mmCIF file of the C-alpha atoms, coordinates in Angstrom:
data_MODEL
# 
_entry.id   MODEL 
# 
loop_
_atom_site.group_PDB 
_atom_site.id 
_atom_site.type_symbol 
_atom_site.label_atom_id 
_atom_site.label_alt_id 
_atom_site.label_comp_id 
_atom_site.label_asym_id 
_atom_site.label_entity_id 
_atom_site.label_seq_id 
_atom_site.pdbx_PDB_ins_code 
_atom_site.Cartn_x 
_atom_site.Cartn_y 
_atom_site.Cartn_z 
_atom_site.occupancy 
_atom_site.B_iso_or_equiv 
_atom_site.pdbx_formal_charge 
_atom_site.auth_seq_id 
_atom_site.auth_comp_id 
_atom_site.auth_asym_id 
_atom_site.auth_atom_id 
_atom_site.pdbx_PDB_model_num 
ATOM 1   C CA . UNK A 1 1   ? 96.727  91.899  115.505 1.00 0.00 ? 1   UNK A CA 1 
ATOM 2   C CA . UNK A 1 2   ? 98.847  95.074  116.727 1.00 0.00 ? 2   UNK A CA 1 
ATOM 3   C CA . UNK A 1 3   ? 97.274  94.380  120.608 1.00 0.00 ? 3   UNK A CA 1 
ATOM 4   C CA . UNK A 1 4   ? 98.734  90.631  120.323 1.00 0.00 ? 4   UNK A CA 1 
ATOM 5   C CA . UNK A 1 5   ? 101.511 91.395  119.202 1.00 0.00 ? 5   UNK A CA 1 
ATOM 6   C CA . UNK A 1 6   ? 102.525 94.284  120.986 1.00 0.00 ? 6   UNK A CA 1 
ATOM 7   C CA . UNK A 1 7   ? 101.050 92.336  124.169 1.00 0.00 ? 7   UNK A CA 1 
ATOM 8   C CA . UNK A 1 8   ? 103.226 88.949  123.577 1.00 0.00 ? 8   UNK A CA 1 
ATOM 9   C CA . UNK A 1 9   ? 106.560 91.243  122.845 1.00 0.00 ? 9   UNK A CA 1 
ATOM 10  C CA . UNK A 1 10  ? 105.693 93.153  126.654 1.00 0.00 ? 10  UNK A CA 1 
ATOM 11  C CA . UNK A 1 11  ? 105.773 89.943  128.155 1.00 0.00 ? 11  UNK A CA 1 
ATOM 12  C CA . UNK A 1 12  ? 108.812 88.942  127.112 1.00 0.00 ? 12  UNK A CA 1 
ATOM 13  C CA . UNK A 1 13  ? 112.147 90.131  128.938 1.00 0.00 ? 13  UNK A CA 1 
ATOM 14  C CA . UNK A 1 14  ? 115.443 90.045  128.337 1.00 0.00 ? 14  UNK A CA 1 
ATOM 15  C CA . UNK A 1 15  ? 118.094 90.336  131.232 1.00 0.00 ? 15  UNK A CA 1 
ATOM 16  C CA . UNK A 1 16  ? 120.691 92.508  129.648 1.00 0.00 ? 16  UNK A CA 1 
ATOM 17  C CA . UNK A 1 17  ? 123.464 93.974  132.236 1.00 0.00 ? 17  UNK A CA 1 
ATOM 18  C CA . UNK A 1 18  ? 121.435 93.798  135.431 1.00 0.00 ? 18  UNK A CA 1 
ATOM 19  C CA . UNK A 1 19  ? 117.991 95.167  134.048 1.00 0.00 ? 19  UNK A CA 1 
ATOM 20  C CA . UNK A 1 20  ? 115.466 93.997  131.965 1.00 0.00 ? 20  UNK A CA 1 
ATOM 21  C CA . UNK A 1 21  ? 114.764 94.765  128.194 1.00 0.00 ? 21  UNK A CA 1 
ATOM 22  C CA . UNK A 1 22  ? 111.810 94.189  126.265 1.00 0.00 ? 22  UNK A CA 1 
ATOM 23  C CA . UNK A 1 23  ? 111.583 93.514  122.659 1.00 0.00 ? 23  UNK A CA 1 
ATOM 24  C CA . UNK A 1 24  ? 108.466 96.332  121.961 1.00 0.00 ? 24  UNK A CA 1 
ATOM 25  C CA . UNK A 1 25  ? 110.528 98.572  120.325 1.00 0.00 ? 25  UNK A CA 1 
ATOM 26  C CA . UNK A 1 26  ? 110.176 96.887  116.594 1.00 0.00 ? 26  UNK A CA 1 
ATOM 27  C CA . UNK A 1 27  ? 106.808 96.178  117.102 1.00 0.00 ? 27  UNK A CA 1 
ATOM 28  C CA . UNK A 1 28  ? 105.941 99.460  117.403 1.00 0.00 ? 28  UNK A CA 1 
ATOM 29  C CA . UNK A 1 29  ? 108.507 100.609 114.781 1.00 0.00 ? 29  UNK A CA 1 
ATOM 30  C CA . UNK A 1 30  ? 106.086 98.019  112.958 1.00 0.00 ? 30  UNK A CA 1 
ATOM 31  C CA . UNK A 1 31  ? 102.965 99.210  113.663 1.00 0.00 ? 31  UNK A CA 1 
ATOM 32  C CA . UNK A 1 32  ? 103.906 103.091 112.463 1.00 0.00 ? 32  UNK A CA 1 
ATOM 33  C CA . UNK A 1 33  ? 102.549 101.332 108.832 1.00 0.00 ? 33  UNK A CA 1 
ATOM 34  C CA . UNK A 1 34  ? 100.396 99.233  109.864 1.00 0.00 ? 34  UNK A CA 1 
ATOM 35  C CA . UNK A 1 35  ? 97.805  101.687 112.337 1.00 0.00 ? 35  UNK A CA 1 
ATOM 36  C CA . UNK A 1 36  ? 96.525  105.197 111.961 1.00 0.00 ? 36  UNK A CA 1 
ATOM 37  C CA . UNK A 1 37  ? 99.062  107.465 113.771 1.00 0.00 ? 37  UNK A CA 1 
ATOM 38  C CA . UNK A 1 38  ? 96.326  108.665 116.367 1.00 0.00 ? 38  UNK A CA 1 
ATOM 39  C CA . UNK A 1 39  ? 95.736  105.071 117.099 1.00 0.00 ? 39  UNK A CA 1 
ATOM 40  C CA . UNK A 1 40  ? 99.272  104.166 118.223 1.00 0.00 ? 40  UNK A CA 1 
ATOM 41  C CA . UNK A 1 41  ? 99.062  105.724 122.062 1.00 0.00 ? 41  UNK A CA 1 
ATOM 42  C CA . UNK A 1 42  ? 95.705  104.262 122.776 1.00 0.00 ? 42  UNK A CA 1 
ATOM 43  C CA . UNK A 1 43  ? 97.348  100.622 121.016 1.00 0.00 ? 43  UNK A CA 1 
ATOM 44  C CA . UNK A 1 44  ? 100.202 100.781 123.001 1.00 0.00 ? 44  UNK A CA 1 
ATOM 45  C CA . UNK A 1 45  ? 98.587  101.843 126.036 1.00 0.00 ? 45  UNK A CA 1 
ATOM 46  C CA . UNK A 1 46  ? 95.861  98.891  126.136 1.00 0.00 ? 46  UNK A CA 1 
ATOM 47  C CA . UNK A 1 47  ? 98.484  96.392  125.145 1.00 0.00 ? 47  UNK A CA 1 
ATOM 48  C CA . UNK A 1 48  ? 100.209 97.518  128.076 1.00 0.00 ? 48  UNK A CA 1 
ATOM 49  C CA . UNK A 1 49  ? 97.408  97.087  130.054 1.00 0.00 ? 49  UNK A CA 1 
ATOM 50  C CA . UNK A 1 50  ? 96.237  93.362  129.179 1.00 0.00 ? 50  UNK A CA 1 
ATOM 51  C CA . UNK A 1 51  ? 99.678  92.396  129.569 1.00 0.00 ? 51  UNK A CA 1 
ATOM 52  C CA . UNK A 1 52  ? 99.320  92.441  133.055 1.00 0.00 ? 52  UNK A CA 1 
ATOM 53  C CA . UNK A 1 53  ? 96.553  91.063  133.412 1.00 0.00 ? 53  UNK A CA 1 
ATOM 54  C CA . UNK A 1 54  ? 97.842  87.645  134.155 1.00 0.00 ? 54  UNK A CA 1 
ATOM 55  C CA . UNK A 1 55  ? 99.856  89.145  137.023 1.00 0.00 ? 55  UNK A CA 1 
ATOM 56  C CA . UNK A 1 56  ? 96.796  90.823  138.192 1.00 0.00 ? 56  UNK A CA 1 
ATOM 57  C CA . UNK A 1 57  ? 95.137  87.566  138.052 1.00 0.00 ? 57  UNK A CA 1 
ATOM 58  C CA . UNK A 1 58  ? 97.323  85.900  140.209 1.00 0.00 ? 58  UNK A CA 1 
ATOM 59  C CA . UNK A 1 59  ? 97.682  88.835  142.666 1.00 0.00 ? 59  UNK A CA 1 
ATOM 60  C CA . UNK A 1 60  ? 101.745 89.513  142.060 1.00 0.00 ? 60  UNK A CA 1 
ATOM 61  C CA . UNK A 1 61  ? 100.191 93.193  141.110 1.00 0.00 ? 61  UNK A CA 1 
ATOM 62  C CA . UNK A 1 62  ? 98.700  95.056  142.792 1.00 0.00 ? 62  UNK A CA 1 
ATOM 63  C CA . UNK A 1 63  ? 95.722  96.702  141.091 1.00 0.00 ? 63  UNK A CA 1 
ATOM 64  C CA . UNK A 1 64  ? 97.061  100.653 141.185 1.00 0.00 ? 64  UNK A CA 1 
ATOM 65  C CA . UNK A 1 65  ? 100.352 99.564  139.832 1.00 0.00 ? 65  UNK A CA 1 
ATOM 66  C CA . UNK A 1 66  ? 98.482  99.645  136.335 1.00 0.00 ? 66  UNK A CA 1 
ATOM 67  C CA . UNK A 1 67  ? 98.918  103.393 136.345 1.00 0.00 ? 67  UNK A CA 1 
ATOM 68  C CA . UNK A 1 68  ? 102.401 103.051 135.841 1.00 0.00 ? 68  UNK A CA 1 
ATOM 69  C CA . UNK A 1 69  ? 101.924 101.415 132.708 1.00 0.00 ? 69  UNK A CA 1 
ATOM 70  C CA . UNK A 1 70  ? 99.273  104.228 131.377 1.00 0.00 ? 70  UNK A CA 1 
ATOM 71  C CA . UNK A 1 71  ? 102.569 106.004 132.081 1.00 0.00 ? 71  UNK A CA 1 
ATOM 72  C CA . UNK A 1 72  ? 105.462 103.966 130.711 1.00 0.00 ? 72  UNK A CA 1 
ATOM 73  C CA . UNK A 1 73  ? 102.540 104.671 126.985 1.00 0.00 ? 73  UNK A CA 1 
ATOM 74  C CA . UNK A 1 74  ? 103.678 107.983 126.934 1.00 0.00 ? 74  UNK A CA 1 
ATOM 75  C CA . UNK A 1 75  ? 106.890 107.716 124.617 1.00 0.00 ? 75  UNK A CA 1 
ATOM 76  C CA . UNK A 1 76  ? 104.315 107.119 122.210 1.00 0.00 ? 76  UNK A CA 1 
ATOM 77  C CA . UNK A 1 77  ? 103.285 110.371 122.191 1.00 0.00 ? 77  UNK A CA 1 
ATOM 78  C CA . UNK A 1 78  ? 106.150 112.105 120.046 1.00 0.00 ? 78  UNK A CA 1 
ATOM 79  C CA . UNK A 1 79  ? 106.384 109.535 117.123 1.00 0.00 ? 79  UNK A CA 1 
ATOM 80  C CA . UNK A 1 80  ? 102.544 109.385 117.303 1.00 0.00 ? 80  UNK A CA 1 
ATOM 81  C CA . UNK A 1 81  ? 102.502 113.341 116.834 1.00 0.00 ? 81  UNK A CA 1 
ATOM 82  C CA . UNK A 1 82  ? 105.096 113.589 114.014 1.00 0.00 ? 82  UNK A CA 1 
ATOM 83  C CA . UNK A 1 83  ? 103.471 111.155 111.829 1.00 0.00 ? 83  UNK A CA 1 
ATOM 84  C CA . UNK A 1 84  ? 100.027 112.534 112.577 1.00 0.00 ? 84  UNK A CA 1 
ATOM 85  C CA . UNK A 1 85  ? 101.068 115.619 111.879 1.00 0.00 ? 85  UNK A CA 1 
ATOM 86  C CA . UNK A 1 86  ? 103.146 114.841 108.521 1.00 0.00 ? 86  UNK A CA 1 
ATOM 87  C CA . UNK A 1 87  ? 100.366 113.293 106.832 1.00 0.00 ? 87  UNK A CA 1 
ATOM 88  C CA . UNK A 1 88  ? 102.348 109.437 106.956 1.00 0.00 ? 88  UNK A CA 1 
ATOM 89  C CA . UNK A 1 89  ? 100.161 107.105 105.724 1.00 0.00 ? 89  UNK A CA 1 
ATOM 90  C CA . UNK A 1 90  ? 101.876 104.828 103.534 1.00 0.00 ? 90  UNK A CA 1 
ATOM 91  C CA . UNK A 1 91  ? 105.733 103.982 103.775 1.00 0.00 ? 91  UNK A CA 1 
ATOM 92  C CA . UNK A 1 92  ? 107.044 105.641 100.797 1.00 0.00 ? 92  UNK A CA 1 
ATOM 93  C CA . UNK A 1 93  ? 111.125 106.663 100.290 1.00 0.00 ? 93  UNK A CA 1 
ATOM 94  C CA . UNK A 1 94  ? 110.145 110.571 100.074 1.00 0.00 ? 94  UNK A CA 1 
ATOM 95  C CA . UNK A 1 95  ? 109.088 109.663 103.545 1.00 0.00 ? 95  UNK A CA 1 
ATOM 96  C CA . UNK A 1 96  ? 111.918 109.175 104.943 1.00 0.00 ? 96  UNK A CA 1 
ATOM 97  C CA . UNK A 1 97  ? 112.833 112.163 106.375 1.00 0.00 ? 97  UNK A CA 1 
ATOM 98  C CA . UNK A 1 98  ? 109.343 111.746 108.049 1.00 0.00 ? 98  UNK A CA 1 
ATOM 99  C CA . UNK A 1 99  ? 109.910 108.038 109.503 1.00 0.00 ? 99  UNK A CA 1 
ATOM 100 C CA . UNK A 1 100 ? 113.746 109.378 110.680 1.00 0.00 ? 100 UNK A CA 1 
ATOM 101 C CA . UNK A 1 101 ? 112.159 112.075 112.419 1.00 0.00 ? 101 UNK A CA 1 
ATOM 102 C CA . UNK A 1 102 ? 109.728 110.021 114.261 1.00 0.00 ? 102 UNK A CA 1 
ATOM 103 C CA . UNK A 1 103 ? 112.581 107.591 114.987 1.00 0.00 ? 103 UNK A CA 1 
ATOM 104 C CA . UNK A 1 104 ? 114.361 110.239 116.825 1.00 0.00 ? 104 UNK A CA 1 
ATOM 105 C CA . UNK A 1 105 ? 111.327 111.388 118.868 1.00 0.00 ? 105 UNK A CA 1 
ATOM 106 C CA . UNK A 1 106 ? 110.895 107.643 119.429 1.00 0.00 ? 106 UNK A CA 1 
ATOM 107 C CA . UNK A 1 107 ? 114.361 107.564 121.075 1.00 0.00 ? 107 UNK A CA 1 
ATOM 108 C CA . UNK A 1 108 ? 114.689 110.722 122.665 1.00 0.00 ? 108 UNK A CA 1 
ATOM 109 C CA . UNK A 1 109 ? 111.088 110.177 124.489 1.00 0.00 ? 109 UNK A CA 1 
ATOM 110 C CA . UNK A 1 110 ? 112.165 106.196 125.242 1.00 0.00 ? 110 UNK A CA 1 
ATOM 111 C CA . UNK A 1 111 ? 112.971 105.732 128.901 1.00 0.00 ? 111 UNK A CA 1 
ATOM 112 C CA . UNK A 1 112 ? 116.634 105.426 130.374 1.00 0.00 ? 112 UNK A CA 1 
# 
């Protein structure tokens, strides 16, 4: 259920001042309870991956572009790691500090 729904919200775009914004960011805010912590790079990284797969299909990508999206995965990395390593496994209050933590390395890792 995390793939679909991480898939649908990377197909959606926003235009927002001149670029485009996706709506991925609570969905994977989401998933932090819902998926094991070392799960949530390889998630987000497949989602990423069948998401194109309709442009692929229709040839507006070409077929090496998908390593960009392997790439644009890696922010998972740091929210992935603090949770992993902090034990989070069910959203409780005392683990707040834990979730606000992640949050940051969630920002600070997002792309500009």
């Amino acid at each position: 259920m995390c793939v679909l729904c991480y898939t649908l919200a990377s197909r959606v775009q926003f235009e927002f001042g001149g670029v485009f914004a996706l709506p991925t960011q609570t969905v994977f805010v989401a998933m932090w309870f819902l998926l094991p912590a070392r799960m949530l790079p390889v998630v987000v990284c497949a989602s990423l991956l069948i998401a194109q797969l309709p442009d692929l299909a229709r040839r507006r990508m070409p077929i090496d572009r998908l390593a960009l999206f392997v790439g644009a995965s890696w922010f998972t990395i740091g929210p992935a790691l603090i949770l992993y390593l902090a034990g989070a496994h069910e959203p409780r209050w005392r683990s707040l500090p834990i979730y606000v933590a992640a949050l940051g390395a969630h920002s600070s890792s997002r792309p500009s």
